[in-house]
Structure formats: structure tokens, C-alpha cells
Short mmCIF file of C-alpha atoms and ligand atoms in Angstrom, two decimals:
data_model
loop_
_atom_site.label_atom_id
_atom_site.label_comp_id
_atom_site.label_asym_id
_atom_site.label_seq_id
_atom_site.Cartn_x
_atom_site.Cartn_y
_atom_site.Cartn_z
CA MET A 1 22.28 22.54 -21.74
CA ASN A 2 18.81 23.75 -22.79
CA ASN A 3 15.53 22.98 -21.01
CA ASP A 4 14.79 20.11 -23.41
CA TYR A 5 17.47 17.94 -21.81
CA ALA A 6 18.49 16.80 -18.33
CA GLU A 7 22.22 16.53 -17.70
CA LEU A 8 23.68 13.67 -15.65
CA THR A 9 27.33 13.63 -14.66
CA ILE A 10 28.97 10.32 -13.73
CA ASN A 11 32.67 10.10 -12.93
CA GLY A 12 33.20 13.51 -14.49
CA LYS A 13 31.49 12.61 -17.76
CA SER A 14 28.21 14.38 -18.72
CA TYR A 15 25.25 12.72 -20.36
CA ALA A 16 22.12 14.39 -21.77
CA PHE A 17 18.68 12.82 -21.60
CA PRO A 18 15.59 14.28 -23.31
CA ILE A 19 12.86 15.90 -21.19
CA VAL A 20 9.32 14.74 -22.04
CA GLU A 21 6.44 17.10 -21.18
CA GLY A 22 2.78 16.03 -21.00
CA THR A 23 -0.21 18.09 -22.10
CA GLU A 24 -0.84 19.09 -18.46
CA GLY A 25 2.76 20.17 -17.89
CA GLU A 26 4.05 17.02 -16.18
CA LYS A 27 7.71 16.48 -16.97
CA ALA A 28 9.81 13.30 -17.22
CA ILE A 29 13.39 12.47 -18.05
CA ASP A 30 13.45 9.91 -20.86
CA ILE A 31 16.06 7.38 -19.69
CA SER A 32 15.31 4.72 -22.33
CA ASP A 33 18.98 4.69 -23.38
CA LEU A 34 20.50 5.32 -19.93
CA ARG A 35 22.17 1.88 -19.60
CA LYS A 36 23.43 1.92 -23.20
CA LYS A 37 25.00 5.37 -22.65
CA THR A 38 26.23 5.05 -19.02
CA GLY A 39 26.11 1.38 -17.99
CA TYR A 40 23.92 2.48 -15.08
CA ILE A 41 20.25 1.71 -14.38
CA THR A 42 17.84 3.51 -12.03
CA LEU A 43 16.42 2.05 -8.81
CA ASP A 44 12.90 3.02 -7.65
CA PRO A 45 11.10 0.45 -5.40
CA GLY A 46 7.34 0.65 -5.93
CA PHE A 47 7.93 2.85 -9.00
CA VAL A 48 7.16 5.91 -6.85
CA ASN A 49 9.09 8.19 -9.23
CA THR A 50 8.92 6.11 -12.39
CA GLY A 51 6.60 6.61 -15.36
CA SER A 52 5.92 3.37 -17.24
CA CYS A 53 4.27 4.86 -20.33
CA LYS A 54 2.65 7.84 -21.99
CA SER A 55 -1.14 7.69 -21.83
CA GLU A 56 -4.10 9.69 -23.17
CA ILE A 57 -6.73 8.01 -21.00
CA THR A 58 -6.79 9.53 -17.50
CA PHE A 59 -5.23 12.59 -15.91
CA ILE A 60 -4.73 12.91 -12.15
CA ASP A 61 -3.32 15.94 -10.35
CA GLY A 62 -2.57 14.59 -6.87
CA GLU A 63 -1.78 18.00 -5.41
CA LYS A 64 -4.91 19.72 -6.74
CA GLY A 65 -7.22 16.69 -6.39
CA ILE A 66 -8.08 16.56 -10.10
CA LEU A 67 -9.32 13.42 -11.92
CA ARG A 68 -10.39 13.53 -15.59
CA TYR A 69 -11.22 10.73 -18.04
CA ARG A 70 -10.18 11.68 -21.60
CA GLY A 71 -10.12 15.30 -20.38
CA ILE A 72 -13.61 15.31 -18.83
CA PRO A 73 -13.72 15.95 -15.02
CA ILE A 74 -15.35 13.10 -13.10
CA GLU A 75 -17.55 15.66 -11.35
CA ASP A 76 -19.19 16.37 -14.75
CA LEU A 77 -19.40 12.69 -15.71
CA VAL A 78 -21.20 11.65 -12.51
CA GLU A 79 -23.75 14.43 -13.02
CA GLU A 80 -24.37 14.07 -16.76
CA CYS A 81 -23.42 10.57 -17.93
CA SER A 82 -24.10 6.90 -17.27
CA PHE A 83 -21.47 4.30 -16.49
CA VAL A 84 -22.01 2.76 -19.96
CA GLU A 85 -21.30 6.12 -21.64
CA THR A 86 -18.24 6.57 -19.41
CA ALA A 87 -16.99 3.08 -20.30
CA PHE A 88 -17.35 3.97 -23.99
CA LEU A 89 -15.46 7.25 -23.38
CA LEU A 90 -12.55 5.43 -21.72
CA LEU A 91 -12.43 2.75 -24.42
CA HIS A 92 -12.90 4.90 -27.51
CA GLY A 93 -11.77 8.39 -26.46
CA LYS A 94 -15.16 10.08 -26.87
CA LEU A 95 -18.68 9.88 -25.52
CA PRO A 96 -20.90 7.77 -27.84
CA ASP A 97 -23.31 9.38 -30.28
CA GLN A 98 -26.81 7.91 -30.43
CA GLU A 99 -25.90 5.25 -33.01
CA GLU A 100 -22.72 4.20 -31.18
CA TYR A 101 -24.58 4.10 -27.87
CA LYS A 102 -27.29 1.86 -29.34
CA ARG A 103 -24.74 -0.49 -30.91
CA PHE A 104 -22.72 -0.63 -27.65
CA SER A 105 -25.89 -1.23 -25.59
CA ASP A 106 -27.08 -3.95 -27.99
CA ILE A 107 -23.77 -5.81 -27.64
CA LEU A 108 -23.87 -5.38 -23.84
CA ASN A 109 -27.33 -6.95 -23.89
CA GLU A 110 -26.46 -9.80 -26.30
CA SER A 111 -23.30 -10.56 -24.28
CA SER A 112 -24.92 -10.63 -20.87
CA LEU A 113 -25.60 -14.39 -20.90
CA LEU A 114 -22.83 -16.66 -19.61
CA HIS A 115 -22.24 -19.99 -21.41
CA GLU A 116 -24.55 -22.45 -19.62
CA ASN A 117 -21.71 -24.97 -19.13
CA MET A 118 -19.82 -22.30 -17.14
CA HIS A 119 -22.67 -22.16 -14.63
CA LEU A 120 -21.51 -25.58 -13.43
CA PHE A 121 -18.23 -24.07 -12.24
CA PHE A 122 -20.02 -22.07 -9.54
CA ASP A 123 -21.30 -25.26 -7.90
CA ARG A 124 -17.74 -26.56 -7.51
CA PHE A 125 -16.33 -23.60 -5.54
CA PRO A 126 -16.37 -24.10 -1.75
CA GLN A 127 -19.16 -22.08 -0.08
CA SER A 128 -16.51 -19.99 1.71
CA SER A 129 -14.81 -18.89 -1.54
CA HIS A 130 -14.19 -15.15 -1.77
CA PRO A 131 -16.10 -13.67 -4.74
CA MET A 132 -12.90 -12.00 -6.03
CA HIS A 133 -11.23 -15.40 -6.31
CA ILE A 134 -14.29 -16.82 -8.09
CA LEU A 135 -14.35 -13.79 -10.40
CA SER A 136 -10.67 -14.02 -11.43
CA THR A 137 -11.04 -17.77 -12.02
CA MET A 138 -14.18 -17.42 -14.13
CA ILE A 139 -12.73 -14.54 -16.16
CA ASN A 140 -9.64 -16.58 -16.91
CA ALA A 141 -11.85 -19.54 -17.89
CA LEU A 142 -13.66 -17.38 -20.49
CA SER A 143 -10.74 -18.02 -22.84
CA THR A 144 -11.62 -21.75 -22.79
CA PHE A 145 -15.22 -21.06 -23.85
CA TYR A 146 -14.93 -17.97 -26.03
CA ARG A 147 -12.62 -16.99 -28.84
CA HIS A 148 -9.47 -15.41 -27.57
CA VAL A 149 -8.96 -11.71 -27.98
CA ASP A 150 -5.29 -10.94 -27.96
CA SER A 151 -3.01 -8.21 -29.21
CA GLU A 152 -2.83 -9.79 -32.65
CA SER A 153 -6.58 -10.26 -33.17
CA VAL A 154 -7.76 -7.13 -31.44
CA GLU A 155 -8.11 -4.65 -34.29
CA GLY A 156 -11.72 -4.84 -35.46
CA ASP A 157 -12.57 -6.75 -32.34
CA ILE A 158 -12.07 -4.35 -29.46
CA PHE A 159 -15.51 -2.76 -29.77
CA LYS A 160 -17.34 -6.07 -29.54
CA SER A 161 -14.94 -7.91 -27.22
CA SER A 162 -14.76 -5.06 -24.67
CA ALA A 163 -18.55 -4.78 -24.58
CA PHE A 164 -18.80 -8.58 -24.24
CA LEU A 165 -16.33 -8.64 -21.34
CA ILE A 166 -17.92 -5.66 -19.54
CA SER A 167 -21.32 -7.35 -19.73
CA VAL A 168 -20.44 -10.95 -18.92
CA PHE A 169 -18.11 -9.79 -16.08
CA ARG A 170 -21.16 -8.22 -14.40
CA THR A 171 -23.20 -11.42 -14.91
CA ILE A 172 -20.46 -13.57 -13.38
CA ALA A 173 -20.30 -11.22 -10.38
CA ALA A 174 -24.05 -11.41 -9.76
CA PHE A 175 -24.16 -15.20 -10.30
CA SER A 176 -21.28 -15.73 -7.84
CA TYR A 177 -23.22 -13.77 -5.20
CA LYS A 178 -26.43 -15.75 -5.76
CA LYS A 179 -24.51 -19.04 -5.58
CA SER A 180 -22.78 -17.90 -2.36
CA ILE A 181 -26.15 -17.45 -0.63
CA GLY A 182 -27.67 -20.61 -2.10
CA GLU A 183 -30.30 -18.76 -4.14
CA PRO A 184 -31.18 -19.50 -7.78
CA ILE A 185 -29.30 -17.32 -10.25
CA VAL A 186 -31.30 -14.50 -11.85
CA TYR A 187 -30.75 -14.14 -15.57
CA PRO A 188 -30.02 -10.75 -17.13
CA ARG A 189 -33.04 -9.01 -18.71
CA HIS A 190 -33.04 -7.44 -22.18
CA ASP A 191 -35.27 -4.59 -21.01
CA LEU A 192 -33.07 -3.29 -18.19
CA PRO A 193 -30.12 -0.89 -18.52
CA PHE A 194 -26.69 -1.91 -17.20
CA CYS A 195 -26.88 -0.93 -13.51
CA ALA A 196 -30.56 -1.81 -13.03
CA ASN A 197 -29.89 -5.21 -14.64
CA PHE A 198 -27.04 -5.86 -12.23
CA LEU A 199 -29.13 -4.92 -9.18
CA ASN A 200 -31.94 -7.15 -10.43
CA MET A 201 -29.58 -10.09 -10.97
CA MET A 202 -28.22 -9.55 -7.46
CA PHE A 203 -31.43 -9.04 -5.50
CA ASP A 204 -34.44 -10.38 -7.41
CA SER A 205 -35.82 -13.70 -6.20
CA PRO A 206 -38.70 -16.00 -7.24
CA VAL A 207 -40.33 -15.40 -3.88
CA LYS A 208 -39.44 -11.73 -3.37
CA PRO A 209 -39.40 -9.58 -6.52
CA TYR A 210 -36.76 -6.81 -6.37
CA VAL A 211 -38.14 -3.29 -6.72
CA ILE A 212 -35.73 -1.24 -8.81
CA ARG A 213 -35.46 2.29 -7.35
CA ASP A 214 -34.14 5.10 -9.55
CA GLN A 215 -32.15 6.63 -6.67
CA ILE A 216 -30.29 3.35 -6.09
CA VAL A 217 -29.61 2.93 -9.83
CA SER A 218 -28.37 6.54 -9.95
CA VAL A 219 -25.94 6.15 -7.03
CA LEU A 220 -24.64 2.86 -8.45
CA ASN A 221 -23.95 4.57 -11.78
CA LYS A 222 -21.99 7.25 -9.91
CA LEU A 223 -20.06 4.67 -7.87
CA LEU A 224 -19.05 2.79 -11.03
CA ILE A 225 -18.11 5.99 -12.89
CA ILE A 226 -15.74 7.26 -10.22
CA HIS A 227 -14.02 3.86 -9.98
CA ALA A 228 -13.75 3.34 -13.75
CA ASP A 229 -10.10 4.32 -14.18
CA HIS A 230 -7.17 5.77 -12.29
CA GLU A 231 -4.13 5.85 -14.62
CA GLN A 232 -1.22 3.56 -13.63
CA ASN A 233 -2.51 2.10 -10.33
CA CYS A 234 -1.32 -1.32 -9.20
CA SER A 235 -3.97 -3.42 -11.01
CA THR A 236 -3.80 -1.40 -14.24
CA THR A 237 -0.02 -1.74 -14.19
CA ALA A 238 -0.50 -5.50 -13.73
CA VAL A 239 -2.77 -5.54 -16.80
CA ARG A 240 -0.22 -3.61 -18.86
CA VAL A 241 2.64 -5.85 -17.69
CA ILE A 242 0.84 -9.16 -18.28
CA GLY A 243 -0.65 -7.91 -21.56
CA SER A 244 2.80 -6.88 -22.83
CA ALA A 245 3.66 -10.59 -23.14
CA GLN A 246 0.75 -10.91 -25.66
CA VAL A 247 -1.41 -12.83 -23.18
CA ASN A 248 -5.06 -12.97 -24.25
CA LEU A 249 -7.36 -10.26 -22.90
CA TYR A 250 -9.32 -12.50 -20.52
CA ALA A 251 -6.22 -13.89 -18.78
CA THR A 252 -4.79 -10.36 -18.62
CA ILE A 253 -7.93 -8.99 -16.97
CA SER A 254 -7.96 -11.93 -14.55
CA ALA A 255 -4.52 -10.74 -13.38
CA GLY A 256 -5.96 -7.25 -12.87
CA VAL A 257 -8.74 -8.71 -10.71
CA ASN A 258 -6.17 -10.47 -8.56
CA ALA A 259 -4.04 -7.35 -8.12
CA LEU A 260 -7.13 -5.31 -7.19
CA SER A 261 -8.10 -7.82 -4.49
CA GLY A 262 -5.18 -6.75 -2.28
CA PRO A 263 -6.18 -4.88 0.93
CA LEU A 264 -3.77 -2.04 0.10
CA HIS A 265 -5.54 -1.56 -3.24
CA GLY A 266 -9.14 -2.40 -4.14
CA GLY A 267 -9.58 -4.64 -1.12
CA ALA A 268 -9.43 -1.50 1.06
CA ASN A 269 -13.17 -0.82 0.68
CA GLN A 270 -13.94 -4.10 2.44
CA ALA A 271 -11.14 -3.39 4.98
CA VAL A 272 -12.69 0.02 5.79
CA ILE A 273 -16.00 -1.54 6.79
CA ASP A 274 -14.19 -4.23 8.80
CA MET A 275 -12.26 -1.39 10.51
CA LEU A 276 -15.43 0.62 11.26
CA MET A 277 -17.15 -2.52 12.60
CA GLN A 278 -14.08 -3.23 14.77
CA ILE A 279 -14.26 0.32 16.20
CA LYS A 280 -18.03 0.02 16.74
CA ASN A 281 -17.78 -3.39 18.44
CA GLY A 282 -14.81 -2.17 20.51
CA GLY A 283 -16.86 0.59 22.11
CA LYS A 284 -16.29 3.31 19.48
CA ASP A 285 -12.97 4.37 21.02
CA ILE A 286 -11.84 6.21 17.88
CA SER A 287 -8.80 7.91 19.45
CA LYS A 288 -7.44 4.54 20.56
CA PHE A 289 -7.73 3.25 16.99
CA ILE A 290 -6.04 6.31 15.54
CA ASP A 291 -3.15 5.86 17.99
CA LYS A 292 -2.75 2.28 16.73
CA ALA A 293 -2.74 3.50 13.11
CA LYS A 294 0.03 5.99 13.99
CA ASP A 295 2.13 3.46 15.91
CA LYS A 296 5.12 2.43 13.76
CA ASP A 297 5.30 -0.87 15.65
CA ASP A 298 1.67 -1.65 14.90
CA SER A 299 0.80 -2.94 11.39
CA CYS A 300 -2.65 -1.33 11.77
CA LYS A 301 -3.40 1.34 9.14
CA LEU A 302 -6.29 3.75 8.85
CA MET A 303 -7.91 1.95 5.93
CA GLY A 304 -9.41 4.24 3.31
CA PHE A 305 -6.80 6.89 4.15
CA GLY A 306 -3.69 7.85 2.20
CA HIS A 307 -2.82 7.56 -1.46
CA ARG A 308 0.29 7.25 -3.58
CA VAL A 309 -0.81 10.12 -5.84
CA TYR A 310 -3.37 12.23 -3.98
CA LYS A 311 -1.59 14.40 -1.43
CA SER A 312 -4.84 16.28 -0.89
CA PHE A 313 -8.47 15.12 -0.81
CA ASP A 314 -9.22 12.31 -3.30
CA PRO A 315 -11.92 13.98 -5.47
CA ARG A 316 -13.78 10.68 -5.53
CA ALA A 317 -13.99 10.64 -1.73
CA LYS A 318 -15.55 14.11 -1.83
CA ILE A 319 -18.25 12.91 -4.26
CA LEU A 320 -18.92 9.72 -2.26
CA LYS A 321 -19.13 11.56 1.07
CA GLU A 322 -21.92 13.69 -0.41
CA GLU A 323 -23.64 10.70 -2.04
CA CYS A 324 -23.46 8.85 1.28
CA HIS A 325 -25.46 11.50 3.11
CA LYS A 326 -27.98 11.81 0.25
CA LEU A 327 -28.57 8.07 -0.07
CA LEU A 328 -28.90 7.38 3.66
CA ASN A 329 -31.45 10.23 3.92
CA ILE A 330 -33.42 8.94 0.90
CA ILE A 331 -33.63 5.35 2.12
CA GLY A 332 -34.06 6.47 5.72
CA VAL A 333 -31.08 4.49 7.03
CA ASN A 334 -29.20 5.76 10.04
CA ASP A 335 -25.95 3.84 9.73
CA ASP A 336 -23.75 4.43 12.77
CA LEU A 337 -20.73 3.32 10.69
CA LEU A 338 -21.12 6.60 8.78
CA GLU A 339 -21.14 8.44 12.10
CA ILE A 340 -17.92 6.65 13.11
CA ALA A 341 -16.35 7.35 9.67
CA LEU A 342 -17.15 11.06 9.91
CA LYS A 343 -15.69 11.24 13.43
CA LEU A 344 -12.59 9.30 12.33
CA GLU A 345 -12.08 11.67 9.41
CA GLU A 346 -12.59 14.75 11.61
CA ILE A 347 -10.02 13.57 14.20
CA ALA A 348 -7.46 12.34 11.63
CA LEU A 349 -7.58 15.54 9.56
CA LYS A 350 -6.63 17.53 12.68
CA ASP A 351 -3.83 15.14 13.69
CA ASP A 352 -0.29 16.15 12.71
CA TYR A 353 0.67 12.53 11.92
CA PHE A 354 -1.83 12.49 9.04
CA ILE A 355 -1.42 16.15 8.09
CA SER A 356 2.39 15.91 7.89
CA ARG A 357 2.12 12.84 5.65
CA ASN A 358 -0.64 14.29 3.46
CA LEU A 359 -2.97 11.46 4.38
CA TYR A 360 -6.59 12.16 3.39
CA PRO A 361 -9.65 9.96 2.83
CA ASN A 362 -9.40 8.09 -0.48
CA VAL A 363 -12.07 6.55 -2.71
CA ASP A 364 -12.47 3.56 -0.40
CA PHE A 365 -13.28 5.49 2.76
CA TYR A 366 -16.97 6.07 2.00
CA SER A 367 -17.73 3.62 -0.82
CA GLY A 368 -18.37 0.69 1.52
CA ILE A 369 -21.03 2.59 3.45
CA ILE A 370 -22.91 3.22 0.23
CA TYR A 371 -22.56 -0.36 -0.99
CA LYS A 372 -23.84 -1.54 2.41
CA ALA A 373 -26.85 0.82 2.17
CA ILE A 374 -27.66 -0.58 -1.32
CA GLY A 375 -27.58 -4.11 0.13
CA ILE A 376 -24.28 -5.25 -1.39
CA PRO A 377 -22.61 -7.71 1.04
CA VAL A 378 -19.16 -6.69 2.33
CA ASN A 379 -17.33 -9.51 0.56
CA MET A 380 -18.70 -8.18 -2.77
CA PHE A 381 -17.36 -4.64 -2.30
CA THR A 382 -14.12 -5.25 -4.18
CA VAL A 383 -16.05 -7.09 -6.90
CA MET A 384 -18.00 -3.85 -7.38
CA PHE A 385 -14.68 -2.03 -7.75
CA ALA A 386 -13.61 -4.58 -10.37
CA ILE A 387 -16.86 -4.22 -12.38
CA ALA A 388 -16.23 -0.48 -12.46
CA ARG A 389 -12.49 -0.67 -13.22
CA LEU A 390 -12.86 -3.11 -16.11
CA PRO A 391 -13.32 -0.46 -18.86
CA GLY A 392 -10.21 1.30 -17.57
CA TRP A 393 -8.19 -1.90 -17.62
CA ILE A 394 -9.30 -2.71 -21.18
CA ALA A 395 -8.59 0.86 -22.35
CA HIS A 396 -5.04 0.69 -20.96
CA TRP A 397 -4.48 -2.80 -22.39
CA LYS A 398 -5.58 -1.53 -25.84
CA GLU A 399 -3.41 1.60 -25.53
CA MET A 400 -0.43 -0.60 -24.61
CA VAL A 401 -1.16 -2.97 -27.56
CA ASP A 402 -1.41 -0.03 -29.99
CA SER A 403 1.63 1.89 -28.70
CA GLU A 404 4.50 2.28 -31.17
CA ASP A 405 7.12 1.69 -28.46
CA ARG A 406 5.35 -1.41 -27.13
CA LYS A 407 7.81 -3.83 -25.46
CA ILE A 408 7.46 -6.77 -23.12
CA ALA A 409 7.66 -5.38 -19.57
CA ARG A 410 10.93 -6.56 -18.06
CA PRO A 411 12.51 -4.25 -15.42
CA ARG A 412 16.15 -4.54 -14.32
CA GLN A 413 17.44 -5.06 -10.76
CA ILE A 414 20.49 -4.44 -8.58
CA TYR A 415 21.78 -7.83 -7.42
CA VAL A 416 22.85 -7.86 -3.75
CA GLY A 417 23.21 -11.60 -3.21
CA TYR A 418 26.26 -13.87 -2.93
CA THR A 419 29.13 -13.34 -5.35
CA LYS A 420 30.39 -16.48 -7.17
CA ARG A 421 30.99 -19.36 -4.72
CA PRO A 422 31.47 -23.17 -4.94
CA ILE A 423 28.89 -25.80 -3.91
CA LEU A 424 29.55 -26.36 -0.21
CA ARG A 425 27.81 -29.36 1.38
CA ASP A 426 27.35 -29.30 5.21
C1 LIG B 1 -6.72 2.47 -4.06
O1 LIG B 1 -3.05 3.87 -7.02
C2 LIG B 1 -4.29 4.09 -7.16
O2 LIG B 1 -4.70 4.93 -7.94
C3 LIG B 1 -5.19 3.22 -6.30
C4 LIG B 1 -6.68 3.57 -6.31
C5 LIG B 1 -7.31 3.34 -7.66
O3 LIG B 1 -8.34 3.97 -7.95
O4 LIG B 1 -6.83 2.43 -8.38
O5 LIG B 1 -6.86 4.94 -5.95
C6 LIG B 1 -7.46 2.71 -5.33
O6 LIG B 1 -6.00 1.51 -3.98
C7 LIG B 1 -6.82 3.50 -2.97
C8 LIG B 1 -5.92 3.16 -1.73
C9 LIG B 1 -6.68 2.12 -0.88
N1 LIG B 1 -5.77 1.62 0.22
C10 LIG B 1 -5.99 1.99 1.49
O7 LIG B 1 -6.84 2.79 1.86
C11 LIG B 1 -5.05 1.28 2.47
C12 LIG B 1 -4.52 2.29 3.50
N2 LIG B 1 -3.56 3.21 2.79
C13 LIG B 1 -2.15 2.89 2.85
O8 LIG B 1 -1.88 1.51 2.81
C14 LIG B 1 -1.32 3.75 1.87
O9 LIG B 1 -1.71 5.04 2.08
C15 LIG B 1 -1.34 3.46 0.39
C16 LIG B 1 -0.98 2.02 0.07
C17 LIG B 1 -2.65 3.80 -0.19
C18 LIG B 1 -0.28 4.37 -0.25
O10 LIG B 1 0.95 3.94 0.21
P1 LIG B 1 2.31 4.68 -0.21
O11 LIG B 1 2.07 5.73 -1.24
O12 LIG B 1 3.30 3.62 -0.52
O13 LIG B 1 2.69 5.48 1.06
P2 LIG B 1 3.58 4.90 2.23
O14 LIG B 1 3.10 3.53 2.61
O15 LIG B 1 5.02 5.07 1.85
O16 LIG B 1 3.21 5.87 3.45
C19 LIG B 1 3.93 7.07 3.68
C20 LIG B 1 3.81 7.28 5.20
C21 LIG B 1 4.34 6.09 6.01
O17 LIG B 1 4.73 6.59 7.29
P3 LIG B 1 6.36 6.97 7.48
O18 LIG B 1 7.13 5.72 7.09
O19 LIG B 1 6.61 8.13 6.56
O20 LIG B 1 6.46 7.31 8.95
O21 LIG B 1 2.43 7.41 5.57
C22 LIG B 1 2.07 6.33 6.44
C23 LIG B 1 3.11 5.24 6.24
O22 LIG B 1 3.22 4.44 7.41
N3 LIG B 1 0.74 5.88 6.00
C24 LIG B 1 -0.25 5.54 6.83
C25 LIG B 1 -1.34 5.23 5.99
N4 LIG B 1 -0.98 5.41 4.70
C26 LIG B 1 0.31 5.80 4.72
N5 LIG B 1 -0.31 5.44 8.18
C27 LIG B 1 -1.51 5.05 8.70
N6 LIG B 1 -2.61 4.76 7.97
C28 LIG B 1 -2.56 4.84 6.61
N7 LIG B 1 -3.63 4.56 5.87
#
């Protein structure tokens, strides 16, 4: 058997399955005809060992802490590019030239207004509604106001429809915040770039004009860039699965928003701040909290720690830790939650429980402290993650739609329930 095949022996009979190798040397066994050949299927709860697709969008090396979008390291993107350029890179495979950037920016600007009749929806949500629930509802409702974009109509459309969705998504997020605090919505401005426009829609007010600070715009661009994609994470997988049934793009993205809202996924950034506040209000007894996180009988986890792929430092956490210190120094904020986070990290990284399980800070561990310093309310943290992740979701949806081996996602199972039995009435 040569290295191009994996050999499987079942009941004394051998079967060969092709080995697939990626451009970074990752290897997979192609089992697409396993059941036809052997009658067996594989079983892999949580898809820990299962690749769902081939992709050219994002590369992660969990052991070396590498993250690249279309081959470009995120460390270079945060230093040299804007979020809008990065979104274009994820969607179209290259950074935009001047003409492409202008056309993309023009569509982002023209698409930033939300249909006026949709504004009425905000007034009907209960005051206590979580912004992620409002966001997923409003995104789904876009397909009732705007022409569908689905896998059949996407060809010439993806450039315009992705820019439209990226822009109006941001407007909906800002409007939902304003409505939640009872302030008048602030319309997008044609003269502001993407991040500055968002901050202005969030924080400007008729009685207190918002002063846009370059440092805040810069750190928001970096935050959005490092969250923009992450290969086959839970919410991106949800987008690929829902999209595989030829659901329109807006409903597909709404499913991604819902998956991201989970506390084990994008909701972790809000859970980290809640955890740090809990430690602060409980007397800052960090060791006691760590013991709870290690206790198998306690559901408590060290939020912002651990990752399915990164078994070393999440490169995004490294960037955010640095940005945290820089931003708090610039705006002159001394946030004791950062002090608690640093102490928590220091203790955990010396504790064998975390070391032996390769548990390191992930992207969510520091992001909340930065959002808080910018003035973003805690219940909007995961919305920020969604605004950033949207280009990644759309890029994966498009890659799935365009793939030659596109199929509706429909995994198998091993049935462990009752065997055939009659109706028995008690
Ligand atoms: C994101 O997938 C992505 O790419 C996601 C993301 C993206 O950009 O899309 O990176 C964004 O979702 C980051 C993760 C945010 N979530 C959190 O910070 C929540 C806290 N972390 C854990 O829930 C957990 O680490 C996960 C969900 C992130 C990963 O879970 P896995 O890979 O399924 O690992 P596991 O639950 O099997 O844990 C392995 C062991 C277990 O202990 P043992 O059974 O071996 O004794 O590690 C323990 C777990 O109990 N463990 C933790 C822990 N994370 C794992 N123990 C305490 N605190 C933690 N945070």
C-alpha cells in the first residue's frame, strides 16, 4: 500500500481509501465511499476528527498558533489593513485594488440604510431582548424586504449582496443598541468609513455629539479583523449546513448568528466579563474560582480559556492582550478587570490542570475588556463578534455554493434505541 492510500481491514478484508493532503501538509483520509465499500460509517461526536470540506479561505495551525486569511497572517493584516479590506480579501481571495476598494466602499455606503418599515420592528421587541436575538430576527427578516440571494442567483450578485449585508448588518446592530437604551437611532453617514460610522451610530446623540478618536477606530478595526474568520468553527459550520439546503443567504446568516450566540462559542466574550465581575464582586479570590473551574462536579469553566483547535496560545489573544494594555493607557482607564484577567491567566498557565489539557487564553479572554473600554455594553459583545465574522460566513457560504462536490449536509448516525416492538398501552 503506498502513501497515497490508507488501508482499513474489517473482518479480514482490506479496503483502501485515498489520502488527501492540503497545501500546508494537513492530511485526511477520504472516506466518501466508506459505506458503499464496507457497509460501515464513522462515528465522531462534535466532529473533533472530521473534516467537512476542503477550503481555501483560512488556515489555522493549532499547535503553532498560526492564523492566516487567504495565506496572509493576521498579524500583518491588523498592522497594514482595514477591516473592509480584510472582508474583501476573505470574500474575493485578494486584497482590493484602488478601483475595487472604491466600488466596495460605495456599495457599503449605499447599503447602510435599513428599509424604514423595518425600523418599526425594533419598537416591538421587549426592552429586555438580547441584541443577538434581535439581530438574528432582523437578518432573517431582510429576505421579506430585499430580493433573496440564494445559491441559484448568487453568481453576479455576491459582490453587491455581500457588501449590502455587511453594511446593513452593522446598521441593525447599532439601531438595536440605540433602541435598547431608549435613544433616537443615529443614521449612517456617507462621509465616515466603516468602523467610525459604526461608532458614531452607536454613541452619537442629539444632545451629546460623539467625538471620533483615531485610536478607538484603529483598535476596533483590529478587533473586527481578528474575528473575521476561523475556518470550520461552530457558526460557520452552521452556515455551511443550512446553506447546503439552498436556503437564501439572509436566513443562512441568521442561523450563523444564532450559533455564535452560544456561551461556548461567541457568547464567551460576554461570559468572560461576567466571570471577571463575579470574581471582583466575590472579593477577587482567584484561586477559589480556578478550583471551581477544575472541579469535574462543577459546571463552572474558565471562560475565555481553551479551544478545540489551538493547543497553544490563540494568536488572536496575544494581539488583543497587547491592544488591551495600549488602549487602556491611551484612554487613561485603569480597569481592575484587566488586572484580574492577567492574574487569572498567570495562575492558570502555571496550573497542571490547564497545562496538561493545553488550555490557553482564546480570542474571547481579552476582547471584552477592550469592548468595555470603547464603551460597548456587555450584551453587545457577541454582536460585535457577529459583525466581524459576517465576511467569513459569507465567504464560506459562497465557497460551499461553488464547490463541485456540493451536497446537502446530512450526516449518518448509529441507532441505539429500541429494536422493533409492538404498541403497548399501560
Ligand atoms: C470561540 O472553533 C472556533 O474556532 C471558535 C472560535 C472562533 O473564532 O470561531 O475560536 C471562537 O468559540 C472560542 C472559544 C470560546 N469559548 C470559551 O472560552 C468557553 C470556555 N472553553 C470551553 O468551553 C472549551 O475549551 C471549548 C468549548 C472552547 C473547547 O471545548 P472542546 O474542544 O470540546 O474541549 P473539551 O470540552 O473536550 O475539554 C477538554 C478538557 C475537559 O476536561 P477532561 O474531560 O479532559 O478532564 O478540558 C477541560 C474539559 O473539562 N476544559 C476546561 C475548559 N475548556 C476545556 N476546563 C475548564 N475551563 C475551560 N475553559
